[in-house]
Short mmCIF file of N, CA, C and O in Angstrom, two decimals:
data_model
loop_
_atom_site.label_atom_id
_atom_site.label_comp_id
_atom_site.label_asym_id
_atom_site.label_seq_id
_atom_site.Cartn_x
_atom_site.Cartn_y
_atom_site.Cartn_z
N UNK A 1 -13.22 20.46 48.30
CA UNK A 1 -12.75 20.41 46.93
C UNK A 1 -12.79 18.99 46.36
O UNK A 1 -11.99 18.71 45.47
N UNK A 2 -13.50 18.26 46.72
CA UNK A 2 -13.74 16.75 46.12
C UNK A 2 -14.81 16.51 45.24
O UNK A 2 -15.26 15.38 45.02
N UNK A 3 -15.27 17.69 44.65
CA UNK A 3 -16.49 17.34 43.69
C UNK A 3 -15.95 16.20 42.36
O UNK A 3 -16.51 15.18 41.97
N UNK A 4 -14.74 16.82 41.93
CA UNK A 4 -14.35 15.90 40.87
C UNK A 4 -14.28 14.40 40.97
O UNK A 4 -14.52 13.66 40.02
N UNK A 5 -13.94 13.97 42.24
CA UNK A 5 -14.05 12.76 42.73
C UNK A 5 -14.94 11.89 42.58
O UNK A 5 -15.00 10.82 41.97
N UNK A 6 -16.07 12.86 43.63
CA UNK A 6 -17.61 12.09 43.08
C UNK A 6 -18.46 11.90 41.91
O UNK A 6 -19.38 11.08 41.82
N UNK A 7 -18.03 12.85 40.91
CA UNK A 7 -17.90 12.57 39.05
C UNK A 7 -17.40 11.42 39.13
O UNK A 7 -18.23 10.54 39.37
N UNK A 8 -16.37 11.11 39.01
CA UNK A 8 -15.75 9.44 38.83
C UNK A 8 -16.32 8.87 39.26
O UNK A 8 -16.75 7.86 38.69
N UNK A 9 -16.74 9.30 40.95
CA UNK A 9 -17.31 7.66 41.57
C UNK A 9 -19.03 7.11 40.31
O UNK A 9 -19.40 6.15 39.64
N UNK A 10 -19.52 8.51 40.70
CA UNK A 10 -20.94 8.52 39.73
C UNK A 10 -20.73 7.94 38.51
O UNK A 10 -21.67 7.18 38.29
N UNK A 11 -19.78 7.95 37.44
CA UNK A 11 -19.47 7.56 36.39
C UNK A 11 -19.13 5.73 36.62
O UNK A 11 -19.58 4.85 35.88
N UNK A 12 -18.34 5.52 37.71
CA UNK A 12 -17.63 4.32 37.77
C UNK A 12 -19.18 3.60 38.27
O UNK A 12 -19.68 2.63 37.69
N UNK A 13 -19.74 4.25 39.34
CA UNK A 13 -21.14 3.35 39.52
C UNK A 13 -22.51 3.09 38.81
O UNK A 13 -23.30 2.16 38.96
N UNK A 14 -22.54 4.23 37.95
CA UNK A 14 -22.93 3.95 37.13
C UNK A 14 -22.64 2.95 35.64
O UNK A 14 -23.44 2.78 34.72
N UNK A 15 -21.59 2.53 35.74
CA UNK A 15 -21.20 1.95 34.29
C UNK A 15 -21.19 0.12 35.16
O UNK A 15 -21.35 -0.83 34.40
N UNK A 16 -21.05 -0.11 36.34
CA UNK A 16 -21.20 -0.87 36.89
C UNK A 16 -23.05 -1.76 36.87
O UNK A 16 -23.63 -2.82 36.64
N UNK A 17 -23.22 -0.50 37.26
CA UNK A 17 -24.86 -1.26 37.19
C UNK A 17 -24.70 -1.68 35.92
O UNK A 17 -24.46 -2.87 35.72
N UNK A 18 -24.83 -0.66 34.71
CA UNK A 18 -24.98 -1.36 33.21
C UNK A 18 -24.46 -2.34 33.04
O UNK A 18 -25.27 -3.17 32.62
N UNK A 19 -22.73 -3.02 33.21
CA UNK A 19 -22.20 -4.00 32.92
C UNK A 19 -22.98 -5.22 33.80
O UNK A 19 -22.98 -6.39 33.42
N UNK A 20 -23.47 -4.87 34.72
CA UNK A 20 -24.01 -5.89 36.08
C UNK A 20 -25.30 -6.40 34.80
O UNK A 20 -25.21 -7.58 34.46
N UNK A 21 -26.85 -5.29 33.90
CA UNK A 21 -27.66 -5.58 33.82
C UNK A 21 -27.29 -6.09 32.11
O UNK A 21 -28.14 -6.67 31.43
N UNK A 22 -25.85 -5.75 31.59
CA UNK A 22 -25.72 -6.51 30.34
C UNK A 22 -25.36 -8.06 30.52
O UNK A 22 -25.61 -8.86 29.63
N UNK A 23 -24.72 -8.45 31.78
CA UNK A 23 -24.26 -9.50 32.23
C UNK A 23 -25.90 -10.46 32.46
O UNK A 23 -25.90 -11.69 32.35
N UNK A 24 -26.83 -9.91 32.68
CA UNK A 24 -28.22 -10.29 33.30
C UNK A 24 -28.83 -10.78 31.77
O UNK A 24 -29.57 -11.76 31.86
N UNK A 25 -28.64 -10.27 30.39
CA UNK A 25 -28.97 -10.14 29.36
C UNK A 25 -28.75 -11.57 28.79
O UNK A 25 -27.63 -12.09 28.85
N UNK A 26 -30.10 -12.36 28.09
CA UNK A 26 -30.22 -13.76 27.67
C UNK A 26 -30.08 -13.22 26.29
O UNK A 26 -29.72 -12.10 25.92
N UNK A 27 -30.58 -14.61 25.42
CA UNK A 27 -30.39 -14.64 23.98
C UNK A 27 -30.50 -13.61 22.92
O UNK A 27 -31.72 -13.55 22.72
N UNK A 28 -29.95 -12.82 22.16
CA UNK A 28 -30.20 -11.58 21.45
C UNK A 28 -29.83 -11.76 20.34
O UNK A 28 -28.81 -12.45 20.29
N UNK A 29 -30.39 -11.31 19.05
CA UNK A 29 -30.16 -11.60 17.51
C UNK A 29 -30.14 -10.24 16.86
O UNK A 29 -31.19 -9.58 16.82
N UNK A 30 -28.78 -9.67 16.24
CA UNK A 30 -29.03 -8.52 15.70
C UNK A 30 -29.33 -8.94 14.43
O UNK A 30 -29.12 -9.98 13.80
N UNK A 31 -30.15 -7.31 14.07
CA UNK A 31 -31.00 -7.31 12.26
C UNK A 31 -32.26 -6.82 12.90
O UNK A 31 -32.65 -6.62 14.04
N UNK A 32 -32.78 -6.71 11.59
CA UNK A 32 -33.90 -5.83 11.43
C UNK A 32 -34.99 -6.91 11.14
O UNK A 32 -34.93 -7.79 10.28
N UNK A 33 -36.01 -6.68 12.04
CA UNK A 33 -37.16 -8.40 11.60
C UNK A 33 -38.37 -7.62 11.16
O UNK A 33 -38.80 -6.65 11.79
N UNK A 34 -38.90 -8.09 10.06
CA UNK A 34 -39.64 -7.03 9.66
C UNK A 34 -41.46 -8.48 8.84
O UNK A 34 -41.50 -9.70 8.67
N UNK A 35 -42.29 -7.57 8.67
CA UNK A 35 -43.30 -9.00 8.06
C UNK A 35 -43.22 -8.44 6.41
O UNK A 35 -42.63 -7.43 6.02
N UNK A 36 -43.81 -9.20 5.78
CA UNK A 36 -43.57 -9.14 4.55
C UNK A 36 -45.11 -9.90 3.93
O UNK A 36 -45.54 -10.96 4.39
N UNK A 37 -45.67 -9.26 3.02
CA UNK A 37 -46.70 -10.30 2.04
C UNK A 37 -46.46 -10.93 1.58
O UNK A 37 -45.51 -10.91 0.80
N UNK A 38 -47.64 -12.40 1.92
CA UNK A 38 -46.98 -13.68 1.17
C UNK A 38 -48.13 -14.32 0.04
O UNK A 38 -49.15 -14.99 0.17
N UNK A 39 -47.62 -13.95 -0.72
CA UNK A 39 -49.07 -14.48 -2.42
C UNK A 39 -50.10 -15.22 -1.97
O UNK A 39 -49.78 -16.21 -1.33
N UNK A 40 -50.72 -15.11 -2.06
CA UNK A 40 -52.00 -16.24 -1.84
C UNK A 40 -52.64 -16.11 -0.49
O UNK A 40 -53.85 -16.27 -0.34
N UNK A 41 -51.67 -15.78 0.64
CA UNK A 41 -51.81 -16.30 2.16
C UNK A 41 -52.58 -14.94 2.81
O UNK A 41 -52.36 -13.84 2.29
N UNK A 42 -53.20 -15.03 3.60
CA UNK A 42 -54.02 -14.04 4.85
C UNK A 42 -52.69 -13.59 5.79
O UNK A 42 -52.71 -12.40 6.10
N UNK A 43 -51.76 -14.22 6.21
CA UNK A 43 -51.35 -13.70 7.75
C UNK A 43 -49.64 -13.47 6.54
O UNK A 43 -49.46 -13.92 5.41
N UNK A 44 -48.72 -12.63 7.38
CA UNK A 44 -47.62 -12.16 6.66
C UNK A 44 -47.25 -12.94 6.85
O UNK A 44 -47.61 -13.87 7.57
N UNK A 45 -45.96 -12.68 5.96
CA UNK A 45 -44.43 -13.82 6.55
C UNK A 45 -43.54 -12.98 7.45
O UNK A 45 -43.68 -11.76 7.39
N UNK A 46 -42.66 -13.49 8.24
CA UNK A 46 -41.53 -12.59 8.22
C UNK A 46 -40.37 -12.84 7.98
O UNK A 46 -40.06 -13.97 7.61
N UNK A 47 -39.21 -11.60 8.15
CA UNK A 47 -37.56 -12.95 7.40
C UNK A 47 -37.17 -11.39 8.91
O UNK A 47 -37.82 -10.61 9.61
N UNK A 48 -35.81 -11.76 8.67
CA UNK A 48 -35.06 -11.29 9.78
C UNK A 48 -33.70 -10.47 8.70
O UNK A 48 -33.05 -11.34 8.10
N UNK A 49 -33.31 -9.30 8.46
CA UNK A 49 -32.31 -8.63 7.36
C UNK A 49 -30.78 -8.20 8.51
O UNK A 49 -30.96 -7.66 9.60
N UNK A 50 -29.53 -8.52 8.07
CA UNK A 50 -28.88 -8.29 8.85
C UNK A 50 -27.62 -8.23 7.93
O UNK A 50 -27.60 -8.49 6.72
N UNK A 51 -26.41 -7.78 8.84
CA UNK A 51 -25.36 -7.80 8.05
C UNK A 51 -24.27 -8.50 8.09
O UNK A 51 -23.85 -8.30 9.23
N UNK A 52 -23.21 -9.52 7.33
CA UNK A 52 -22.71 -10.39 7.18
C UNK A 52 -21.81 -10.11 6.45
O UNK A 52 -22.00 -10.13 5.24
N UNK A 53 -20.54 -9.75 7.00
CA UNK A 53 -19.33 -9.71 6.34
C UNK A 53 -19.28 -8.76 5.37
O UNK A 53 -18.62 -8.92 4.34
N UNK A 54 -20.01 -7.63 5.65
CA UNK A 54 -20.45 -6.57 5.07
C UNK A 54 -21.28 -6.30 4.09
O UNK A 54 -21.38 -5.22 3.51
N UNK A 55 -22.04 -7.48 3.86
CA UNK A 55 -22.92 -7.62 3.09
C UNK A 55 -24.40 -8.13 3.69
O UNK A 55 -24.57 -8.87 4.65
N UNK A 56 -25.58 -7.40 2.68
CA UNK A 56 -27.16 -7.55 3.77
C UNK A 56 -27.29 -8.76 3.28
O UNK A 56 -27.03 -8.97 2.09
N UNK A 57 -27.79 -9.91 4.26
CA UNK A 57 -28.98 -11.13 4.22
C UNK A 57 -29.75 -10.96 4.34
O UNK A 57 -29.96 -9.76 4.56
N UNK A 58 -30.89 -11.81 4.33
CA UNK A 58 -31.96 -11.64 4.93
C UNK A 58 -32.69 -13.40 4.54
O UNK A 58 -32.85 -14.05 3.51
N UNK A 59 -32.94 -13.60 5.82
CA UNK A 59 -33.78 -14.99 6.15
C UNK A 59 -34.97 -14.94 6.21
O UNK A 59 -35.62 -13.92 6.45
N UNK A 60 -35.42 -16.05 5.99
CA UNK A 60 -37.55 -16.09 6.22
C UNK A 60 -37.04 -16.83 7.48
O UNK A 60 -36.13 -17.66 7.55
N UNK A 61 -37.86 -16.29 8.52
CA UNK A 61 -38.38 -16.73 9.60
C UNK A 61 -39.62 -17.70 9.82
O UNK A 61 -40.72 -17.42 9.33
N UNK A 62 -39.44 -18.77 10.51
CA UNK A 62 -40.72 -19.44 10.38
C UNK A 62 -41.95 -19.39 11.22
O UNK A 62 -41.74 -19.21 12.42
N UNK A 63 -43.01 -19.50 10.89
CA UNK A 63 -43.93 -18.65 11.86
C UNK A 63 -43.98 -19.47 13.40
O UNK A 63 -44.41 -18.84 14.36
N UNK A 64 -43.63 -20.57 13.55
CA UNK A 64 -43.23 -20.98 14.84
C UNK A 64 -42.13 -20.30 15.61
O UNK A 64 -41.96 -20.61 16.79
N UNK A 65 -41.52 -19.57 15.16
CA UNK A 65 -39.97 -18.96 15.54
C UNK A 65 -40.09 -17.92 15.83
O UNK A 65 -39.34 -17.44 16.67
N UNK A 66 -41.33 -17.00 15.11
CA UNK A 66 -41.79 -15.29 15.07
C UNK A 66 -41.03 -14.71 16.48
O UNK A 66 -39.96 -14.24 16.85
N UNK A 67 -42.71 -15.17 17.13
CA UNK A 67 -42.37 -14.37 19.03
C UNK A 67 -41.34 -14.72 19.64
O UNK A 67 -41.26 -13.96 20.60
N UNK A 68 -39.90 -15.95 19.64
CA UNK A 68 -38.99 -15.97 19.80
C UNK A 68 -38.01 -15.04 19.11
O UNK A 68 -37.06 -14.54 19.72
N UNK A 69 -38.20 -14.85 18.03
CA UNK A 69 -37.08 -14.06 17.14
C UNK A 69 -36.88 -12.34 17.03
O UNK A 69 -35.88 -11.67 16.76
N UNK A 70 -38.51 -11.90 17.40
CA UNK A 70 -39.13 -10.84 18.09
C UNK A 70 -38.37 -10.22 19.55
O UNK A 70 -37.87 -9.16 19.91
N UNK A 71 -38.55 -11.26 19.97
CA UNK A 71 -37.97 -11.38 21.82
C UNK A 71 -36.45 -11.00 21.59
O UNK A 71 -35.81 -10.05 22.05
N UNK A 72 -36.06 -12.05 20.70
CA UNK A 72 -34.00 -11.73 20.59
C UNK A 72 -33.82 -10.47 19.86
O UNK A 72 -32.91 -9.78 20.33
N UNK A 73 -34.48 -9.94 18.75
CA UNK A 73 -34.36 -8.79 18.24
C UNK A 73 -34.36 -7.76 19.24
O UNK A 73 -33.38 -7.04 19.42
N UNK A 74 -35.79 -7.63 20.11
CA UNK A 74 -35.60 -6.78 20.66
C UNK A 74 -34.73 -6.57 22.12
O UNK A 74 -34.49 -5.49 22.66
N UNK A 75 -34.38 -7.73 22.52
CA UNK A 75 -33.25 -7.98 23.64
C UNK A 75 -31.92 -6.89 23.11
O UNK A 75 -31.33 -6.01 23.73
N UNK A 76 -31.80 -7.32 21.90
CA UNK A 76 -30.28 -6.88 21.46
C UNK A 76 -30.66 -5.27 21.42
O UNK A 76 -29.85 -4.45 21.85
N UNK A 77 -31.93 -4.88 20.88
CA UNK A 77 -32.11 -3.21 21.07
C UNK A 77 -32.10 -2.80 22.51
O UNK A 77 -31.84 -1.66 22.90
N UNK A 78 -32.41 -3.83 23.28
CA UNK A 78 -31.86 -3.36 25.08
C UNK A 78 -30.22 -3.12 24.96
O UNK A 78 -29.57 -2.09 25.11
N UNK A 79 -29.85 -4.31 24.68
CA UNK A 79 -28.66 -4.43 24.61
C UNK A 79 -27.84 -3.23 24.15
O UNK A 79 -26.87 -2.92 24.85
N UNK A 80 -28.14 -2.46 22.99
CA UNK A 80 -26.88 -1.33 22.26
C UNK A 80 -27.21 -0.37 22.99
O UNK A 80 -26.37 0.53 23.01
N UNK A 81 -28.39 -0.15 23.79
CA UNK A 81 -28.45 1.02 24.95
C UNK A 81 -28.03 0.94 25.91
O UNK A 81 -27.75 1.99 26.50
N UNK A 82 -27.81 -0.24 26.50
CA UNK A 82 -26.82 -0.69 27.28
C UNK A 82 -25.35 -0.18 27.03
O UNK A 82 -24.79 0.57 27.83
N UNK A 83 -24.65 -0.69 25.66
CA UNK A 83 -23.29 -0.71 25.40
C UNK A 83 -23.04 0.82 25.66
O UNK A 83 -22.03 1.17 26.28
N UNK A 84 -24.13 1.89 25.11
CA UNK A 84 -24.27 3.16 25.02
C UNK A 84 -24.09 3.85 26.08
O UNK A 84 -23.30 4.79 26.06
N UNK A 85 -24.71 3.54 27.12
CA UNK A 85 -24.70 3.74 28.51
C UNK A 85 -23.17 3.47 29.09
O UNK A 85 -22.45 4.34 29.57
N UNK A 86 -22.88 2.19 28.95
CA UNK A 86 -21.48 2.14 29.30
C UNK A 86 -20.64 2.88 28.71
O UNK A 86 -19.65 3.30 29.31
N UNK A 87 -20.87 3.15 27.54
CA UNK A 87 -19.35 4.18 26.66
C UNK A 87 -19.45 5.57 27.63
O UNK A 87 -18.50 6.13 28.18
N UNK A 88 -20.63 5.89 27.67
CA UNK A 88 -20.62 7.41 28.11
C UNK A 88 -20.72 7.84 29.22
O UNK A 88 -20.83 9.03 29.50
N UNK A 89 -20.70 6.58 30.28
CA UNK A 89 -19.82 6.84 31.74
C UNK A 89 -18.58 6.26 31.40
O UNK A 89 -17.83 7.02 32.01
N UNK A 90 -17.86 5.46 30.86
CA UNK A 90 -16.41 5.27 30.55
C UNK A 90 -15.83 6.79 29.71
O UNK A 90 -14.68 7.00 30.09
N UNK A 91 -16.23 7.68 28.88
CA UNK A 91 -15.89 8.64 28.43
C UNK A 91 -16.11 9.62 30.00
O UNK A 91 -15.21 10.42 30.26
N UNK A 92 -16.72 9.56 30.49
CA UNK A 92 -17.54 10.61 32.04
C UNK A 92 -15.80 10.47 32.65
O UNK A 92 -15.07 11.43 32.88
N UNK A 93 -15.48 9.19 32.81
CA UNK A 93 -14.73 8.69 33.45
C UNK A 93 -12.95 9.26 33.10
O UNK A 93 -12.13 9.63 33.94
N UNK A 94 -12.77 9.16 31.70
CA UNK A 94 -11.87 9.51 31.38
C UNK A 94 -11.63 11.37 31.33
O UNK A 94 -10.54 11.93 31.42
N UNK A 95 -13.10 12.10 31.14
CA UNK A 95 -13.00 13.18 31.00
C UNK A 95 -12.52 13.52 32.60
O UNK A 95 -11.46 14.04 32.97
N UNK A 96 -13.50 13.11 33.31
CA UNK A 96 -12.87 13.21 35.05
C UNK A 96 -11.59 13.37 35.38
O UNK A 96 -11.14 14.24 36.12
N UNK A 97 -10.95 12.47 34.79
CA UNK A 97 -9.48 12.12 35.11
C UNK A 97 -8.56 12.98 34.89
O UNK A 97 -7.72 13.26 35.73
N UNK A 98 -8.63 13.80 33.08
CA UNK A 98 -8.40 14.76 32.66
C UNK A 98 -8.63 15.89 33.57
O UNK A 98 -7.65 16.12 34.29
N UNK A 99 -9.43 16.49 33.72
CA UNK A 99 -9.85 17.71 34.72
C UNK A 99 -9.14 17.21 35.94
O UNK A 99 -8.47 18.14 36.38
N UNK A 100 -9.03 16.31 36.54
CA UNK A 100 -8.68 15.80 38.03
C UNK A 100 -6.98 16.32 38.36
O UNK A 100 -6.45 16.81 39.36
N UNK A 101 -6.36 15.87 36.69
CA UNK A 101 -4.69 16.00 36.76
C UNK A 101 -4.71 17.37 36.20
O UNK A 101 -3.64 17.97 36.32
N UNK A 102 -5.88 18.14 35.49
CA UNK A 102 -5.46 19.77 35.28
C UNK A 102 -5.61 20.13 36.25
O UNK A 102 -4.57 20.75 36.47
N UNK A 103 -6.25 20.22 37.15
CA UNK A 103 -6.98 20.64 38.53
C UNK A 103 -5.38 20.78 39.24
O UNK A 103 -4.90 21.88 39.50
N UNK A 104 -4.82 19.78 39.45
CA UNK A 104 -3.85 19.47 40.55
C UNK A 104 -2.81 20.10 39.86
O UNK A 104 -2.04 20.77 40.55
N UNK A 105 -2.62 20.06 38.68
CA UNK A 105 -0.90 20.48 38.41
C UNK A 105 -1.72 22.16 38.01
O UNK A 105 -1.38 22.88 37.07
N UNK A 106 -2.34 22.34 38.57
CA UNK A 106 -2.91 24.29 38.38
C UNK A 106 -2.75 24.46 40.00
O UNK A 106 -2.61 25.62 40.37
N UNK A 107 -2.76 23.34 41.11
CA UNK A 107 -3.19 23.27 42.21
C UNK A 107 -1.37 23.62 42.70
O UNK A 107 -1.12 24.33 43.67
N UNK A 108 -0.30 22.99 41.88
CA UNK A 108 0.48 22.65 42.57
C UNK A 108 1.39 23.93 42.10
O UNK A 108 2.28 24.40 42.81
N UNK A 109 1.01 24.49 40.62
CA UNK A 109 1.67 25.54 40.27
C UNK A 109 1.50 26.46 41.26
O UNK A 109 2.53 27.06 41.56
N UNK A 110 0.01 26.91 42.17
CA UNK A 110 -0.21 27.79 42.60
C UNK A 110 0.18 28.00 43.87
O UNK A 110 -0.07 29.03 44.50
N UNK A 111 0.92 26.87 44.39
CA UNK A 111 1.65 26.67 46.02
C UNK A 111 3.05 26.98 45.86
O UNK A 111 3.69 27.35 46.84
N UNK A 112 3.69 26.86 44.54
CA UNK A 112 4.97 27.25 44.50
C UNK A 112 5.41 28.21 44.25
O UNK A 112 6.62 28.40 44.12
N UNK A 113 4.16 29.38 44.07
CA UNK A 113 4.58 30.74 43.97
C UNK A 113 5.08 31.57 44.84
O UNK A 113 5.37 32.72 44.51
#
Protein backbone atom coordinates (compact mmCIF):
# COMPACT_ATOMS: atom_id res chain seq x y z
CA UNK A 1 0.00 0.00 0.00
CA UNK A 2 2.82 2.59 -0.62
CA UNK A 3 1.97 3.69 -4.05
CA UNK A 4 1.01 7.14 -2.74
CA UNK A 5 4.38 7.54 -1.36
CA UNK A 6 6.20 7.01 -4.47
CA UNK A 7 3.85 9.90 -6.12
CA UNK A 8 5.58 12.26 -3.69
CA UNK A 9 8.89 10.83 -3.98
CA UNK A 10 8.38 11.15 -8.10
CA UNK A 11 6.99 14.62 -7.65
CA UNK A 12 9.72 15.72 -4.98
CA UNK A 13 12.48 14.27 -7.55
CA UNK A 14 11.34 15.50 -10.08
CA UNK A 15 10.95 19.24 -9.07
CA UNK A 16 14.53 18.79 -7.78
CA UNK A 17 16.15 18.12 -11.04
CA UNK A 18 14.22 21.34 -12.42
CA UNK A 19 15.33 23.58 -9.50
CA UNK A 20 19.01 21.84 -9.88
CA UNK A 21 18.75 22.81 -14.06
CA UNK A 22 17.12 26.46 -13.23
CA UNK A 23 20.02 26.94 -10.79
CA UNK A 24 22.43 25.84 -14.02
CA UNK A 25 20.53 28.77 -16.01
CA UNK A 26 22.95 31.98 -17.16
CA UNK A 27 21.83 35.39 -18.36
CA UNK A 28 18.02 35.68 -19.48
CA UNK A 29 16.00 38.84 -20.71
CA UNK A 30 12.26 38.70 -20.72
CA UNK A 31 10.14 40.39 -23.86
CA UNK A 32 9.44 39.68 -27.07
CA UNK A 33 12.60 40.45 -29.65
CA UNK A 34 11.29 40.76 -32.81
CA UNK A 35 13.19 42.52 -36.43
CA UNK A 36 11.58 45.36 -37.79
CA UNK A 37 12.21 47.46 -41.34
CA UNK A 38 14.55 50.06 -41.36
CA UNK A 39 14.00 53.01 -44.33
CA UNK A 40 16.62 53.05 -46.60
CA UNK A 41 18.65 49.93 -45.13
CA UNK A 42 18.91 46.08 -46.68
CA UNK A 43 19.29 44.05 -43.30
CA UNK A 44 16.34 44.70 -40.42
CA UNK A 45 16.62 46.32 -37.21
CA UNK A 46 15.59 44.79 -34.16
CA UNK A 47 14.22 46.35 -30.66
CA UNK A 48 13.33 43.95 -27.82
CA UNK A 49 9.11 44.82 -26.45
CA UNK A 50 8.53 44.04 -22.83
CA UNK A 51 6.64 45.02 -19.87
CA UNK A 52 7.44 47.69 -17.27
CA UNK A 53 5.41 48.56 -14.50
CA UNK A 54 2.60 47.57 -16.44
CA UNK A 55 3.19 49.31 -19.22
CA UNK A 56 4.81 47.98 -22.97
CA UNK A 57 8.47 49.36 -23.96
CA UNK A 58 10.17 48.56 -26.43
CA UNK A 59 14.04 49.20 -27.22
CA UNK A 60 16.13 49.11 -30.54
CA UNK A 61 18.63 46.64 -30.13
CA UNK A 62 21.93 47.16 -31.63
CA UNK A 63 23.05 44.96 -34.28
CA UNK A 64 26.22 44.06 -32.30
CA UNK A 65 23.95 42.91 -29.34
CA UNK A 66 21.33 40.84 -31.78
CA UNK A 67 22.80 37.06 -31.18
CA UNK A 68 23.43 37.96 -27.53
CA UNK A 69 19.94 39.32 -26.91
CA UNK A 70 18.49 36.34 -29.02
CA UNK A 71 20.47 33.89 -26.65
CA UNK A 72 18.88 35.78 -23.28
CA UNK A 73 15.44 35.88 -24.84
CA UNK A 74 15.45 32.57 -25.52
CA UNK A 75 17.21 31.31 -22.19
CA UNK A 76 14.28 32.94 -20.28
CA UNK A 77 11.72 30.80 -22.70
CA UNK A 78 13.81 27.75 -21.15
CA UNK A 79 13.43 29.30 -18.14
CA UNK A 80 9.19 29.70 -17.73
CA UNK A 81 9.17 25.92 -18.70
CA UNK A 82 11.23 25.35 -16.15
CA UNK A 83 9.19 27.48 -13.47
CA UNK A 84 6.20 25.37 -15.11
CA UNK A 85 7.65 22.18 -14.48
CA UNK A 86 8.34 23.05 -10.96
CA UNK A 87 4.69 24.35 -10.15
CA UNK A 88 3.24 21.11 -11.37
CA UNK A 89 5.30 18.68 -9.36
CA UNK A 90 4.88 21.15 -6.32
CA UNK A 91 0.94 20.98 -7.05
CA UNK A 92 1.72 16.67 -7.73
CA UNK A 93 3.11 17.16 -4.35
CA UNK A 94 0.50 18.84 -2.48
CA UNK A 95 -2.28 16.82 -4.23
CA UNK A 96 -0.28 13.60 -2.81
CA UNK A 97 -0.42 14.79 0.55
CA UNK A 98 -4.13 15.41 0.35
CA UNK A 99 -4.98 11.81 -0.81
CA UNK A 100 -2.13 10.48 1.66
CA UNK A 101 -4.19 12.09 4.94
CA UNK A 102 -7.72 10.94 3.15
CA UNK A 103 -6.28 7.58 2.64
CA UNK A 104 -5.28 7.21 6.41
CA UNK A 105 -8.10 8.85 8.31
CA UNK A 106 -10.55 6.32 5.82
CA UNK A 107 -7.69 3.81 6.96
CA UNK A 108 -8.14 4.54 10.60
CA UNK A 109 -12.00 4.91 10.51
CA UNK A 110 -12.03 1.41 9.16
CA UNK A 111 -9.97 -0.33 12.16
CA UNK A 112 -12.24 1.14 14.68
CA UNK A 113 -15.18 -0.53 13.61
Amino acid sequence: MKSKPTASNRHSKARTLALRRIAQIGPFLEGAFCQFKRPGCVKPGWHLTFKQKGRTRTVYVPMDLVSEVKSWTRTYQHLKKLIREVTRHSLGLIHGHVANRRAASRFRASTHH
